[in-house]
Amino acid sequence: MIANIVKPGSKTYGVLAYLFDKGRANEHTNQHIVASWDNFIPDPWDSPGHKQRLGQLTQALDLRVKQAGDKAPEGHVWHCSVRAAPEDRILTDAEWATIARRMVHATGIAPDGDPDGCRWVAVRHAEDHIHIVATKVRGDLRPPRNWNDYRRAMNELTAVEEDFGLTRVARGPEAAVGTSAVKRSTRAEQEKAKRRGHDKTARERLRHVVRTALSHAKDLEEFFNLLADAGLQVETRTLPSGDLGGYKVALSDDGTPIWFSGSSLATDLSLPQIQQRLAATEAQPTAASSARQHRPSPWHVATAAAERIPHHLAHADDGAVQAHLTVFGEVLYALPAHAPARLQAELHRAAAAFEHAAHTRARADHQHARALRGALKAMRYRPADHTGLAMLLDAAILVVLAVQRRSALHHHDRQVAAARQTLSHLQAAYDQIAPTSLAALARHHPSDNTVHRYVRALHEVLPRQAERILTENAWPALTAALAAAEAAGHNPATVLQQAAQHRPLDDAKSASEVLVWRIQRLGDRHAPGPGARAAQARDPRTRPTSQGGVGTPAAYAPSPSRTGRSR
């Protein structure tokens, strides 16, 4: 829940008239009082005599103000709104009444059991919030002790969230970490979208396009060109020095253009933030340079960088964490352009959900995520096959699971819910593409003799999981992945062990699928030479143990005659 205490006013009637009015876009519905200083609940306010009763209520609230005369404060109207989170259940009038009484007690406006507390009313004119209006003169004609009322209100709301089972909102030192960078659409924007038949507001649609363009752009000029290519109206602001000072965008199909600056879409989409992100990109090989010499696939580089994010979430500072999550969000926004048409809707939804899970107002140190951002920009030169996309989606699911755990640890309920929603869309996309990718790999299965060698290596390296892996549907694809790695000069048992070490297998839905994607990436690396393999064989730290091993047995080093045998 969020409380907003506005600057004290001097016109009680004006505030009440606004609360009981229909609103600027008819957003106020069923306006009524849910609680008051004397528990008097008047009749519905849309019946005859509305203005007369509104005047009577004003007089009742202002009674002590008039009695105090010159001693009354100039700004005698105290106005506080309390809003529930969008994902919270709809509270009853009785629950809102309890919350209102707790708020006026906590802030010192009307302490419980104090007969001289200030007069107040709580008005509800929407499902998700109430307004509390009080006059700041007590029964003994003294002002209330409501100093530091905002902090006291927010502390009380923390207790309210726990007592009512509502979404917990981050406050205090970690507020920036738990507060979304996304700017919420106003009720007027929501009503306009409904009238025009759109499921999203103009602000939401613009934010989606801007994030998608940013995920593909390599520099600022290309970013603005991509926005224009997407059909947006774009204007930039130039400073007297000649430097770019800002930008704003508007939809072309929305009648009279309504402009939004980048920072009004999300705090991390301001021009300075975008410039920092574009500057923090590690150079990756282009298609031309890749043709001259072997380079790892940017999809493999991106997968490797994504797999390291859970470690960063657990050990890095907030600036580094936010950098990694920001660029990972860009990856999700870029994926639909590289995916088959049947996956694009799910991936779009995953990206939109993840921005609420990870884009916060914490300051990001973007230099920490240069490798992943560089791989992201290089993807445009290396279109993904089904295997590369499935591999990255598998890593992405792990990242979002780690984000969900971290958010739950810090009681960031909104981010937990957004991460859970992201997971559902990513899993749906993965479930559609993984079977096709695994089946394509399985068609390149090796000979029976080679498979028998891999079975022995599996039992030696992973004795606890071996039987389970051999019965899984992805085992044929795993043998094909091992054969491809061996053909490239890798020791099958070595890559099998390396793949297992980087991710726990006990809680994996399919241990063989986990191993397939990782071995695919590890096999893309340069294979160690004979000297390196001999050193591995001599090193006791690389020998298997009876519990499953930590290294590679020399018995499985490939011979020249066997390397590359497959059919």
GROMACS .gro file of N, CA and C in nm, residues 469-528:
model
  180
  469ILE      N    1   1.889  -4.018  -1.608
  469ILE     CA    2   1.918  -3.953  -1.736
  469ILE      C    3   1.897  -4.050  -1.852
  470LEU      N    4   1.936  -4.177  -1.833
  470LEU     CA    5   1.925  -4.275  -1.941
  470LEU      C    6   1.780  -4.304  -1.980
  471THR      N    7   1.686  -4.277  -1.890
  471THR     CA    8   1.545  -4.304  -1.920
  471THR      C    9   1.471  -4.180  -1.969
  472GLU      N   10   1.537  -4.066  -1.970
  472GLU     CA   11   1.469  -3.942  -2.011
  472GLU      C   12   1.462  -3.930  -2.163
  473ASN      N   13   1.363  -3.854  -2.210
  473ASN     CA   14   1.342  -3.840  -2.355
  473ASN      C   15   1.458  -3.772  -2.425
  474ALA      N   16   1.533  -3.690  -2.352
  474ALA     CA   17   1.640  -3.613  -2.415
  474ALA      C   18   1.773  -3.688  -2.419
  475TRP      N   19   1.778  -3.814  -2.374
  475TRP     CA   20   1.904  -3.888  -2.376
  475TRP      C   21   1.961  -3.902  -2.518
  476PRO      N   22   1.880  -3.934  -2.621
  476PRO     CA   23   1.938  -3.939  -2.756
  476PRO      C   24   2.000  -3.806  -2.799
  477ALA      N   25   1.935  -3.694  -2.763
  477ALA     CA   26   1.992  -3.563  -2.798
  477ALA      C   27   2.121  -3.539  -2.721
  478LEU      N   28   2.127  -3.589  -2.598
  478LEU     CA   29   2.250  -3.572  -2.519
  478LEU      C   30   2.365  -3.649  -2.582
  479THR      N   31   2.341  -3.769  -2.632
  479THR     CA   32   2.448  -3.843  -2.698
  479THR      C   33   2.495  -3.770  -2.823
  480ALA      N   34   2.402  -3.708  -2.895
  480ALA     CA   35   2.441  -3.633  -3.015
  480ALA      C   36   2.524  -3.511  -2.977
  481ALA      N   37   2.488  -3.444  -2.867
  481ALA     CA   38   2.564  -3.328  -2.822
  481ALA      C   39   2.705  -3.370  -2.781
  482LEU      N   40   2.716  -3.483  -2.712
  482LEU     CA   41   2.847  -3.533  -2.672
  482LEU      C   42   2.931  -3.570  -2.795
  483ALA      N   43   2.868  -3.629  -2.894
  483ALA     CA   44   2.940  -3.666  -3.016
  483ALA      C   45   2.991  -3.542  -3.089
  484ALA      N   46   2.909  -3.437  -3.093
  484ALA     CA   47   2.953  -3.313  -3.159
  484ALA      C   48   3.070  -3.251  -3.085
  485ALA      N   49   3.064  -3.252  -2.952
  485ALA     CA   50   3.175  -3.198  -2.873
  485ALA      C   51   3.302  -3.281  -2.894
  486GLU      N   52   3.287  -3.414  -2.901
  486GLU     CA   53   3.402  -3.500  -2.922
  486GLU      C   54   3.461  -3.478  -3.060
  487ALA      N   55   3.375  -3.456  -3.159
  487ALA     CA   56   3.423  -3.429  -3.295
  487ALA      C   57   3.503  -3.300  -3.301
  488ALA      N   58   3.472  -3.206  -3.212
  488ALA     CA   59   3.546  -3.080  -3.207
  488ALA      C   60   3.673  -3.090  -3.126
  489GLY      N   61   3.703  -3.210  -3.071
  489GLY     CA   62   3.827  -3.230  -2.998
  489GLY      C   63   3.814  -3.232  -2.848
  490HIS      N   64   3.692  -3.231  -2.797
  490HIS     CA   65   3.672  -3.231  -2.652
  490HIS      C   66   3.661  -3.373  -2.598
  491ASN      N   67   3.697  -3.388  -2.474
  491ASN     CA   68   3.679  -3.514  -2.404
  491ASN      C   69   3.533  -3.523  -2.358
  492PRO      N   70   3.457  -3.621  -2.400
  492PRO     CA   71   3.315  -3.628  -2.363
  492PRO      C   72   3.292  -3.626  -2.212
  493ALA      N   73   3.374  -3.702  -2.138
  493ALA     CA   74   3.356  -3.704  -1.994
  493ALA      C   75   3.389  -3.569  -1.931
  494THR      N   76   3.485  -3.498  -1.991
  494THR     CA   77   3.521  -3.366  -1.938
  494THR      C   78   3.405  -3.269  -1.951
  495VAL      N   79   3.349  -3.259  -2.071
  495VAL     CA   80   3.239  -3.163  -2.090
  495VAL      C   81   3.116  -3.207  -2.012
  496LEU      N   82   3.099  -3.338  -1.996
  496LEU     CA   83   2.987  -3.387  -1.917
  496LEU      C   84   3.002  -3.341  -1.771
  497GLN      N   85   3.125  -3.355  -1.720
  497GLN     CA   86   3.150  -3.313  -1.582
  497GLN      C   87   3.136  -3.161  -1.568
  498GLN      N   88   3.190  -3.086  -1.663
  498GLN     CA   89   3.180  -2.940  -1.658
  498GLN      C   90   3.035  -2.894  -1.664
  499ALA      N   91   2.957  -2.959  -1.747
  499ALA     CA   92   2.816  -2.924  -1.759
  499ALA      C   93   2.742  -2.948  -1.628
  500ALA      N   94   2.775  -3.059  -1.562
  500ALA     CA   95   2.707  -3.093  -1.438
  500ALA      C   96   2.747  -3.001  -1.324
  501GLN      N   97   2.871  -2.952  -1.326
  501GLN     CA   98   2.919  -2.869  -1.216
  501GLN      C   99   2.856  -2.732  -1.215
  502HIS      N  100   2.810  -2.683  -1.330
  502HIS     CA  101   2.763  -2.545  -1.338
  502HIS      C  102   2.617  -2.529  -1.299
  503ARG      N  103   2.547  -2.639  -1.281
  503ARG     CA  104   2.405  -2.626  -1.242
  503ARG      C  105   2.361  -2.753  -1.171
  504PRO      N  106   2.300  -2.742  -1.053
  504PRO     CA  107   2.250  -2.862  -0.984
  504PRO      C  108   2.148  -2.936  -1.071
  505LEU      N  109   2.153  -3.066  -1.067
  505LEU     CA  110   2.066  -3.147  -1.151
  505LEU      C  111   1.950  -3.209  -1.073
  506ASP      N  112   1.962  -3.215  -0.941
  506ASP     CA  113   1.861  -3.285  -0.862
  506ASP      C  114   1.723  -3.223  -0.875
  507ASP      N  115   1.717  -3.089  -0.888
  507ASP     CA  116   1.587  -3.023  -0.894
  507ASP      C  117   1.548  -2.986  -1.037
  508ALA      N  118   1.623  -3.034  -1.135
  508ALA     CA  119   1.593  -3.004  -1.274
  508ALA      C  120   1.475  -3.088  -1.322
  509LYS      N  121   1.389  -3.030  -1.401
  509LYS     CA  122   1.277  -3.104  -1.457
  509LYS      C  123   1.327  -3.216  -1.546
  510SER      N  124   1.432  -3.188  -1.624
  510SER     CA  125   1.495  -3.290  -1.708
  510SER      C  126   1.645  -3.267  -1.702
  511ALA      N  127   1.716  -3.354  -1.630
  511ALA     CA  128   1.861  -3.338  -1.617
  511ALA      C  129   1.930  -3.351  -1.752
  512SER      N  130   1.879  -3.438  -1.837
  512SER     CA  131   1.943  -3.455  -1.968
  512SER      C  132   1.930  -3.329  -2.054
  513GLU      N  133   1.817  -3.259  -2.046
  513GLU     CA  134   1.803  -3.135  -2.122
  513GLU      C  135   1.900  -3.029  -2.072
  514VAL      N  136   1.915  -3.019  -1.941
  514VAL     CA  137   2.012  -2.925  -1.884
  514VAL      C  138   2.151  -2.953  -1.940
  515LEU      N  139   2.189  -3.079  -1.944
  515LEU     CA  140   2.321  -3.116  -1.993
  515LEU      C  141   2.335  -3.091  -2.143
  516VAL      N  142   2.230  -3.115  -2.218
  516VAL     CA  143   2.236  -3.093  -2.363
  516VAL      C  144   2.272  -2.949  -2.395
  517TRP      N  145   2.197  -2.855  -2.334
  517TRP     CA  146   2.220  -2.714  -2.369
  517TRP      C  147   2.359  -2.668  -2.325
  518ARG      N  148   2.402  -2.712  -2.210
  518ARG     CA  149   2.534  -2.668  -2.164
  518ARG      C  150   2.646  -2.731  -2.248
  519ILE      N  151   2.632  -2.858  -2.282
  519ILE     CA  152   2.735  -2.922  -2.364
  519ILE      C  153   2.739  -2.861  -2.503
  520GLN      N  154   2.624  -2.822  -2.555
  520GLN     CA  155   2.621  -2.752  -2.683
  520GLN      C  156   2.709  -2.627  -2.677
  521ARG      N  157   2.699  -2.553  -2.567
  521ARG     CA  158   2.778  -2.430  -2.554
  521ARG      C  159   2.924  -2.461  -2.527
  522LEU      N  160   2.951  -2.557  -2.438
  522LEU     CA  161   3.089  -2.591  -2.407
  522LEU      C  162   3.161  -2.648  -2.529
  523GLY      N  163   3.089  -2.721  -2.611
  523GLY     CA  164   3.151  -2.778  -2.730
  523GLY      C  165   3.190  -2.675  -2.832
  524ASP      N  166   3.134  -2.555  -2.820
  524ASP     CA  167   3.167  -2.448  -2.914
  524ASP      C  168   3.300  -2.383  -2.881
  525ARG      N  169   3.354  -2.410  -2.762
  525ARG     CA  170   3.482  -2.353  -2.724
  525ARG      C  171   3.596  -2.429  -2.793
  526HIS      N  172   3.713  -2.365  -2.794
  526HIS     CA  173   3.831  -2.434  -2.847
  526HIS      C  174   3.865  -2.553  -2.758
  527ALA      N  175   3.890  -2.665  -2.819
  527ALA     CA  176   3.923  -2.785  -2.743
  527ALA      C  177   4.065  -2.774  -2.688
  528PRO      N  178   4.092  -2.829  -2.569
  528PRO     CA  179   4.228  -2.828  -2.515
  528PRO      C  180   4.320  -2.916  -2.599
   0.00000   0.00000   0.00000
